[in-house]
Structures are given as C-alpha cells and as structure tokens.
Amino acid sequence: MSTILEERKDQIHLSGEGAIDMACNRESLAGAVSQRACVFCGSRVVLYPIADALHLVHGPIGCAVYTWDIRGALSSGPELHRLSFSTDLQETDVIFGGEKKLEAALDELIDRHSPKAAFVYSTCIVGIIGDDLEAVCRKMSEKKGIPVLPVQSEGFKGSKREGYLAACKAMFKLIGNGDVSDISPLSINIFGDFNLAGEIWIIREYFEKMGVQVVANVTGDGRVADIQRCHGAALNLVQCSGATLDLAKMMEEEFGIPYERVSYLGIEDMADSLYKVADFFKDKDPGILERTQKLVKEELQVLMPELARYRKDLEGKKVAMYVGGSFKAFSLVKAFRHLGMKVVLVGSQTGTREDYAELEQITDPGTVIIDDANPLELSHFIKEKDVDVFVGGVKERPIAFKLGVGFCDHNHERKEALEGFVGMLNFAREIHASAMSPVWQFVPRRAGRMTEEKKEAVNE
Amino acid sequence: MSKVKTPKPNFVSTTNACKLCTPLGASMAFRGVEGAIPFLHGSQGCATYMRRYIISHFREPVDIASSALGEKNAIYGGGPNLKKGILNVMKKYEPQVIGVATTCLTETIGDDVPMNLKEFRDEFGDLDLPELVEVSTPSYSGTHTDGWHGAVRSLVEQLCTAKVPETGRVSILPNMVSCEDVRHLFDICRDFGIPATILPDISETLDGPALEDYVKIPSGGTPVSEIREMSGAKATIEFGRCLPKQTGGTSLEKRFGVTNHRIGLPMGLRESDALFETLESVSGNPVPRRFELERGRLIDAYVDGHKYVFGKRAVVYGEEDLVVGLCAFLAEIGVDVVLAGTGARGKGLEAAISRVTDGVARMAPEVREAVDFHDIAAEAESLKPDLLIGHSKGYRYAEAWGVPLVRVGFPVHDRFGGQRILTLGYKGALNLFDRVVNAVIEKKQADSSVGYGYI
C-alpha cells in the first residue's frame, strides 16, 4: 500500500497475525512527517510542571515559544512554570557563544522571581556552538544559592525518550538534600503524573483517605523542596511509559526505595494501583486493605450506574488511539472495554518492544499496532477500520475531524481531568459527546452512508 | 503630537515572547502554494512543534515534513537526510512543490541547501521531480515575519525565472493575513474585473472544507503556473510598510520591470482607500458600487459608534505590519494607542506608524521593537490601557489588568475561528470596529451594578 513507506513496514503489526516483532525506538524517518517531537520536548514535558522552579530555555526563541504554557499542568500555588523564559539567542550569540548571555539572563531572572531552583534547557544550537552549560549553572548555583541545573536536551540527540532521561538526571541532583524526619512510614512519591486539569489532586485524595502520605508529586503541581526530600518516602509509584522510570531506578539504586508501576486511568487500573499500595503497606498498617476496599467500593457505586447510561449509546462503536507513551494505551484499551467499545488501532510515538508485545496480548485480533506513525498512515487506518472515535493529541485532532470522526484529546494539553474514578466518568462523557454528536451526519464521508442506513432500517 | 514618556526597559532575558521563529513563517507561506508541502531541514521537533502551533490556530491538518536529523547528521552534515526526506515526501505526498526551510541547527552546522538541492536534481533528474524551493531561515535571526517574507521572495525568485508575455493579471503579496482576508481580496479583485494572483493564498489550504476523503495536500493555494507568470503581470501590489528592502515585489520589478506598488496593509478607512485607489489605477476601472457602499457603511458606523471608543487607551502588539495597520485604524476612530509593540527589530515601526496616523492621531504611541510581553507589561501598567489588541498571547495580561482583549492576527489559540477574522478593506475595518466597540460595551456592562439593557 502506497501510504506506508517500505522502510516503515516493520513498525506496523496486526494483532493475531503471527509473532510480533516490532521495530521501534529508532530515529524517525526523514520526510515521513512523524508525529514525534524531540529530546528537548521530552525534558520539557517532564520538568515543566515544577511550579516554583524557573525554566529557562537556552536557544533561539522558537523552542521556548512553542512550549509556552501549552500543557494543562495546574499548580495549587506558584505558577512560575506557566511563563516562557528564553535567552532568545541572536546571530552574534551564535558566533561568539551564548554563555555570557545565559549567565546574565539567569542573574536577572533569579533576582526577579526568586525561584527555588532553575532548570536550564539546552536546545539543538547550544549543542552545536558548545556552550558550557554545566559551568554556567555551577557558577550561578554558587552565586545565587539555589540549585541551577543543566538539562542536556539538545533536540537532535535522540527522541523524546532521551529527553525523559535528561530530565530525570537533572531532578536526581535535587534529591537527597531535604529533611525527611517528619515523613510517615506509610509514604509514597507520585511519579509520572503531570496534574493535567488537576488530576493529581484527585489521586492524592485517594491516598490520603487510605492513610498514605504523599511526599512529592513528580512533577505535577511539583515543588522543589518536596523533590529534595522525596528520598524519605517508602515507595515510588511510577505512572506513564517511561518519563520518570529512570528516576525511580536511580532512587532504588541510591536510596533503596522500591517502585511500583501504576496507572490512574480506567477502573481496573485505578483500583489495582490503589490495591498495590495497600498491599505494600499492609504489614505496617493492616487496616489499610479495608480502607482501600471501602474507598473503591464507594467510588464504584457512584460511577457504575452513570457509566451504564453512556455505554448504552457507545456499545459496539470502534475506536483508535495514538498516544505518546504506550503505557497509557494499556489503560485506555481496558477503559474502552467498559464502554462496550472495540479498539481497532493502537499506536504510540515511543513504545518499546515489550510495550508492543503487551498491546498485542490485550487487543482483539486484527487490531493495528503502530510505532511512530504519521498523518497519512493514521488517516489510512482510520478509514480502513471505519473508526468512530479517535484518541490522540492536538496534532491528531484535525486528522480525525477531516475524516468525520469524533476525537478525544488525551494528551498533555487536555483540560479535562480523566484520571481516577471521577476521571473515568469524565472520559465516558467526553467520548459520548465525541461519538454521538449529530454533526457527523453532515460530514460528506459519512452522510451518504447514514442515508443508506436509514433506508435499510425503513425497509426492514 | 504629545508623546508618552516612559523609561525603556532593557532586559537580557526574554519572558513570554511576542514573536515566533523564522521557519514557522516560512512554513505557513509555503502552505499557501498549490500542491506544496513545507519541509524543515533540522531536527524532528521543529516540524512537530510548529505543526502543533499552526494547527491550534487553523484547526486544519498541517503536514510539515522534516529531515529529522540525529546526532550523527549534526556532526557529518544533514545533506543525505535532506535528500532522503525529499524522496520520501515525493513518494507519499506526490507534491508539486516542496518548500525547504532551514532551521538554526542546519544553518549553524553550515549545510549548503542550494547545493544539496542541486545535487539532488542531478542525482534524481530521471524522476518526475517537484519544484524545490529553498529559503534560509536561521531562527536566531529575525522573526516569523522574516521567514514569511523570505519564503515569498524565494518562491518568486526561484519559480518565476523568465519574462512571459503580458497576462493581464495583477499579483498581490498580501503579507501575513487571515484566510478570510485572502478570500475578501479575491472578491474585491473579481468585482474590479482584475484576475489576481495572490501569493501565498492560504484561503483554502489553511481553512478547508469537509470532504469525502482525507486529502494528502489540501486543494487551493497559488498555482505554480501563476507564480511563473508573475513576470508578465500588469503590476505587483504588496502590503506592508515595514517590509524588508528586498521582497518578491521588488525582485519582480528589478528583474522584469513589473511595477511594484507597496502600500500598507489595507486596514481602516484611509489605508483601504489606498488599496482601492491602487486597484482603480491598475485596472483602469472605477471602484465598484459594492465597495462604495461598504465604505459608506464604514463611515456611518464610525459615526454611530465614535463616543463609545473616543479617548480609550489601547495597547497594540504583534507582527510589525499588523501593528501599523491597527494603529492606522485606531487613530481614525479616536482610540489612543499608548503602546505599539512588536517582537521584530529594525523594521521602521515608529516611522510607519507616524505616517499612517498622520493628521488623525491625537498622540504618538510609545513604539517598541524587539519586545516581549514582560516588556509590554512593564510599561503598560503605567500607561493604564483600556484595551489590548493583538493575538491570543496577550490574554494573561488583559486578564490581570481587567481589560478586554480584542483578538486579531496569529495565533488565536483561545478562541474559535481565528482563521476567519476579517481585517482588510472597508468590510474588515467594519468588522474590527464592531468588535472594538462591543468589547468596550461588554466591559462597561460587566462592570455595571445597574446592568444597562440599552447602551
């Protein structure tokens, strides 16, 4: 099929058709119009929600502008993260080096905003002109008395995934510096949640009801001081495919803190995650299991009847998803099952071989599994599979809409809380609104078919 | 004219920039050519970020290809990836034109794109090659408007290479305007009986209809054949009083003797008059009655609404020529522009504003080039504006100061229909006037404890 380039064929698989052997984790193909971003993007995504830190992008203006407050990461206090700071490198800086300008910018911004720490992101060009970010940061740390941390996130040095690692390395330098004396033995850190639309507040409330102390949010609604003492927690919970997994591994090695992988999306995964934590702490506090069961039961009693109402309309509809990290896709596949919907395509920007193998396990035969897709491939499969709802990020939205397909934003920019039990309800409501709108009747690709269906219904 | 005096801030760092980078402007301009696909020579992130940014405004699929350079390419040069990328785009999109714009990465590693493209043509000459147009857009130099104008000039210089016999057409280089603006310009020219080539024409490519199928490259855009024939046009009309010295228009004049009429963005009454006068002289036809009526309605509205807005203080920001056009319009209706800011530098903004507001403005604004929103805020607080006019990115400041924001330009990310905001011609001025007056009225209503039903 001409839509798929020869070199991309081994990045696409059909569930149930032979052993899965996905090529992934490779550089995007030139000219393929990948939906992926870059290393800088990966770092920015992870660190951005730390609300009392200064986030300075060292480079020409674009990188800072395109990431200015585009995420839905909310803060309960300071909002320094929502401003866009840049050294706005000019031609002369590129010729003579940007270190002086970086130093002056840090000097100025730290005085102006008194942040608790500063992250300095390197961009493509900084890698090329060879500014010594480490040295400038070290110098400014000493001068200003706050941690000033270089984030080695030159865009061309890999994909988003390498950006996650750069972010984790930067954060790891903070950890171990705070007072941990008042931390409860029943304590956790929440890793890999970015508090989109306030989701972390929902999750924290669950843990508080269970009697578990949350030490640090890493990084949604994040604070530098919390991260500095997060080595005092008993357990790390890691959500998401890999954004903060490296940090959890570093902490396990350095501080002996174990981690569990969790997901707060969908009913089972939310409940499983809470039970995992209860199970972990049950020796220290036997009552925790019962409290957790009670919490889950109460939430489900509210949720299930409401869900049933949406399910009636959505039963049998087909859904496709293209997400950043594939871990989210696992939860979504299950969540859609609760709505009676059939997943026919799952794709991810940065999935690993293991992720795709697991997707093949949990999806129905015939489901398309795809790595690092692009608009033409996505639109091809949406049509071929006759999808009703597409789940993705802002870049995917117009692809769905042009094909007359409902769309749900399930990415960093979402403004609707989709995590937790209440999030499942919001999710169902949004999917319902996406699939059931009368506007699809007018879309040329579907209008003819709807008329046909009506005729058939009358004839029957 | 009196002038507000405030100390000029001088910050090293940029906070909340009031500009975008050069390759973005080039990508948008390339999108306005028929069968074209923009191609960024750099790392994958640039293309993805810009796509995302443009999509949020236009709500259309925006495919921008990338040479997706990795570390090795950054060291050994990006030429091979550029060629491979072009081949892949050819296979998948079958474009008529590929518009290649550089990025800070490829500019700095010193990739010679014209040479790479020449090699590509030599190497793959046996294939049915699309037109390859390149523009140099280092993002550490200039802003997105430079990228836009650069791409337009590259299109004209690289596609229109020979003198053709007179076509009777008129070329319009409209600057960064909305899809609706371009549609309106076509309407105006049609009613004048002038066949027009508008470059770029984003009216369909960035505001497309719902269709039966997903199209790889949206229909519409300036046809390549028309670009080639711009050398035989009756005249070129380019909009902008802050344009670079060398543009598509000056190039056509110099190379082929096509008269270049450089007028301002036709915003407000007087700048629109300049457009209609130019069209009259170029076509030899009088202004069609429809536009006489539009002009009359505009003045009628100016009169009906003058008291709501007289003496209101406005902060205006955005692309340099948009700012000039807005100042021209606001001066006519008695709104005092207290600050006019643009992220660009060295564009002669102050002189241009002074020229278009001459004889009507009650005061000259503080004019700031190379500003970000932090600079604007630092000054605007003492200037006590009643309203902000510009793109969405001023929202935070408008909210903090409790004043309305009238959204114009690019990007409009927090409202619906940014691509359909009309600002050009008498009709555009009327649209702007309604929006400004209503913003003032809404504010008055919202602040009122009485709740006036008639205002």
PDB file of N, CA and C in Angstrom, chain A residues 413-444:
ATOM      1  N   GLU A 413      -2.106  18.291  26.768  1.00  0.00           N
ATOM      2  CA  GLU A 413      -2.794  19.573  26.701  1.00  0.00           C
ATOM      3  C   GLU A 413      -4.225  19.491  27.181  1.00  0.00           C
ATOM      4  N   ARG A 414      -4.657  18.309  27.576  1.00  0.00           N
ATOM      5  CA  ARG A 414      -6.068  18.168  27.911  1.00  0.00           C
ATOM      6  C   ARG A 414      -6.450  19.060  29.086  1.00  0.00           C
ATOM      7  N   LYS A 415      -7.663  19.555  29.034  1.00  0.00           N
ATOM      8  CA  LYS A 415      -8.145  20.458  30.072  1.00  0.00           C
ATOM      9  C   LYS A 415      -9.243  19.788  30.893  1.00  0.00           C
ATOM     10  N   GLU A 416      -9.430  18.503  30.651  1.00  0.00           N
ATOM     11  CA  GLU A 416     -10.464  17.724  31.324  1.00  0.00           C
ATOM     12  C   GLU A 416      -9.749  16.646  32.135  1.00  0.00           C
ATOM     13  N   ALA A 417     -10.103  16.520  33.425  1.00  0.00           N
ATOM     14  CA  ALA A 417      -9.455  15.503  34.263  1.00  0.00           C
ATOM     15  C   ALA A 417      -9.979  14.122  33.890  1.00  0.00           C
ATOM     16  N   LEU A 418      -9.089  13.230  33.470  1.00  0.00           N
ATOM     17  CA  LEU A 418      -9.517  11.908  33.006  1.00  0.00           C
ATOM     18  C   LEU A 418      -9.013  10.786  33.907  1.00  0.00           C
ATOM     19  N   GLU A 419      -8.299  11.130  34.961  1.00  0.00           N
ATOM     20  CA  GLU A 419      -7.769  10.108  35.857  1.00  0.00           C
ATOM     21  C   GLU A 419      -8.720   9.858  37.014  1.00  0.00           C
ATOM     22  N   GLY A 420      -8.492   8.729  37.682  1.00  0.00           N
ATOM     23  CA  GLY A 420      -9.297   8.399  38.852  1.00  0.00           C
ATOM     24  C   GLY A 420     -10.682   7.933  38.438  1.00  0.00           C
ATOM     25  N   PHE A 421     -11.486   7.614  39.432  1.00  0.00           N
ATOM     26  CA  PHE A 421     -12.835   7.112  39.122  1.00  0.00           C
ATOM     27  C   PHE A 421     -13.687   8.216  38.513  1.00  0.00           C
ATOM     28  N   VAL A 422     -13.563   9.397  39.072  1.00  0.00           N
ATOM     29  CA  VAL A 422     -14.323  10.521  38.520  1.00  0.00           C
ATOM     30  C   VAL A 422     -13.831  10.838  37.098  1.00  0.00           C
ATOM     31  N   GLY A 423     -12.530  10.616  36.886  1.00  0.00           N
ATOM     32  CA  GLY A 423     -11.962  10.851  35.566  1.00  0.00           C
ATOM     33  C   GLY A 423     -12.530   9.897  34.533  1.00  0.00           C
ATOM     34  N   MET A 424     -12.790   8.657  34.954  1.00  0.00           N
ATOM     35  CA  MET A 424     -13.390   7.673  34.045  1.00  0.00           C
ATOM     36  C   MET A 424     -14.763   8.169  33.593  1.00  0.00           C
ATOM     37  N   LEU A 425     -15.458   8.783  34.515  1.00  0.00           N
ATOM     38  CA  LEU A 425     -16.784   9.317  34.166  1.00  0.00           C
ATOM     39  C   LEU A 425     -16.651  10.494  33.191  1.00  0.00           C
ATOM     40  N   ASN A 426     -15.701  11.373  33.473  1.00  0.00           N
ATOM     41  CA  ASN A 426     -15.447  12.488  32.544  1.00  0.00           C
ATOM     42  C   ASN A 426     -15.067  11.961  31.170  1.00  0.00           C
ATOM     43  N   PHE A 427     -14.254  10.903  31.194  1.00  0.00           N
ATOM     44  CA  PHE A 427     -13.783  10.291  29.950  1.00  0.00           C
ATOM     45  C   PHE A 427     -14.985   9.748  29.162  1.00  0.00           C
ATOM     46  N   ALA A 428     -15.841   9.013  29.866  1.00  0.00           N
ATOM     47  CA  ALA A 428     -17.023   8.443  29.209  1.00  0.00           C
ATOM     48  C   ALA A 428     -17.890   9.556  28.629  1.00  0.00           C
ATOM     49  N   ARG A 429     -18.024  10.619  29.406  1.00  0.00           N
ATOM     50  CA  ARG A 429     -18.856  11.741  28.955  1.00  0.00           C
ATOM     51  C   ARG A 429     -18.257  12.365  27.695  1.00  0.00           C
ATOM     52  N   GLU A 430     -16.935  12.507  27.716  1.00  0.00           N
ATOM     53  CA  GLU A 430     -16.300  13.126  26.551  1.00  0.00           C
ATOM     54  C   GLU A 430     -16.376  12.222  25.323  1.00  0.00           C
ATOM     55  N   ILE A 431     -16.166  10.942  25.527  1.00  0.00           N
ATOM     56  CA  ILE A 431     -16.256  10.007  24.397  1.00  0.00           C
ATOM     57  C   ILE A 431     -17.685  10.012  23.851  1.00  0.00           C
ATOM     58  N   HIS A 432     -18.619  10.059  24.758  1.00  0.00           N
ATOM     59  CA  HIS A 432     -20.029  10.087  24.360  1.00  0.00           C
ATOM     60  C   HIS A 432     -20.318  11.330  23.523  1.00  0.00           C
ATOM     61  N   ALA A 433     -19.854  12.477  24.016  1.00  0.00           N
ATOM     62  CA  ALA A 433     -20.087  13.732  23.291  1.00  0.00           C
ATOM     63  C   ALA A 433     -19.364  13.716  21.941  1.00  0.00           C
ATOM     64  N   SER A 434     -18.233  13.018  21.886  1.00  0.00           N
ATOM     65  CA  SER A 434     -17.459  12.967  20.643  1.00  0.00           C
ATOM     66  C   SER A 434     -18.138  12.080  19.611  1.00  0.00           C
ATOM     67  N   ALA A 435     -18.708  10.983  20.079  1.00  0.00           N
ATOM     68  CA  ALA A 435     -19.252  10.000  19.133  1.00  0.00           C
ATOM     69  C   ALA A 435     -20.705  10.282  18.764  1.00  0.00           C
ATOM     70  N   MET A 436     -21.451  10.896  19.668  1.00  0.00           N
ATOM     71  CA  MET A 436     -22.898  10.957  19.483  1.00  0.00           C
ATOM     72  C   MET A 436     -23.410  12.268  18.893  1.00  0.00           C
ATOM     73  N   SER A 437     -22.490  13.198  18.645  1.00  0.00           N
ATOM     74  CA  SER A 437     -22.958  14.477  18.123  1.00  0.00           C
ATOM     75  C   SER A 437     -23.650  14.301  16.766  1.00  0.00           C
ATOM     76  N   PRO A 438     -24.729  15.049  16.552  1.00  0.00           N
ATOM     77  CA  PRO A 438     -25.398  14.956  15.250  1.00  0.00           C
ATOM     78  C   PRO A 438     -24.560  15.501  14.092  1.00  0.00           C
ATOM     79  N   VAL A 439     -23.475  16.207  14.390  1.00  0.00           N
ATOM     80  CA  VAL A 439     -22.720  16.818  13.282  1.00  0.00           C
ATOM     81  C   VAL A 439     -22.156  15.781  12.312  1.00  0.00           C
ATOM     82  N   TRP A 440     -21.921  14.575  12.795  1.00  0.00           N
ATOM     83  CA  TRP A 440     -21.321  13.562  11.908  1.00  0.00           C
ATOM     84  C   TRP A 440     -22.251  13.207  10.749  1.00  0.00           C
ATOM     85  N   GLN A 441     -23.534  13.436  10.944  1.00  0.00           N
ATOM     86  CA  GLN A 441     -24.484  13.163   9.861  1.00  0.00           C
ATOM     87  C   GLN A 441     -24.216  14.014   8.620  1.00  0.00           C
ATOM     88  N   PHE A 442     -23.559  15.159   8.846  1.00  0.00           N
ATOM     89  CA  PHE A 442     -23.381  16.098   7.725  1.00  0.00           C
ATOM     90  C   PHE A 442     -22.023  15.969   7.055  1.00  0.00           C
ATOM     91  N   VAL A 443     -21.146  15.213   7.675  1.00  0.00           N
ATOM     92  CA  VAL A 443     -19.803  15.085   7.115  1.00  0.00           C
ATOM     93  C   VAL A 443     -19.883  14.251   5.844  1.00  0.00           C
ATOM     94  N   PRO A 444     -19.344  14.771   4.722  1.00  0.00           N
ATOM     95  CA  PRO A 444     -19.515  14.083   3.430  1.00  0.00           C
ATOM     96  C   PRO A 444     -19.181  12.591   3.467  1.00  0.00           C
TER      97      PRO A 444
END
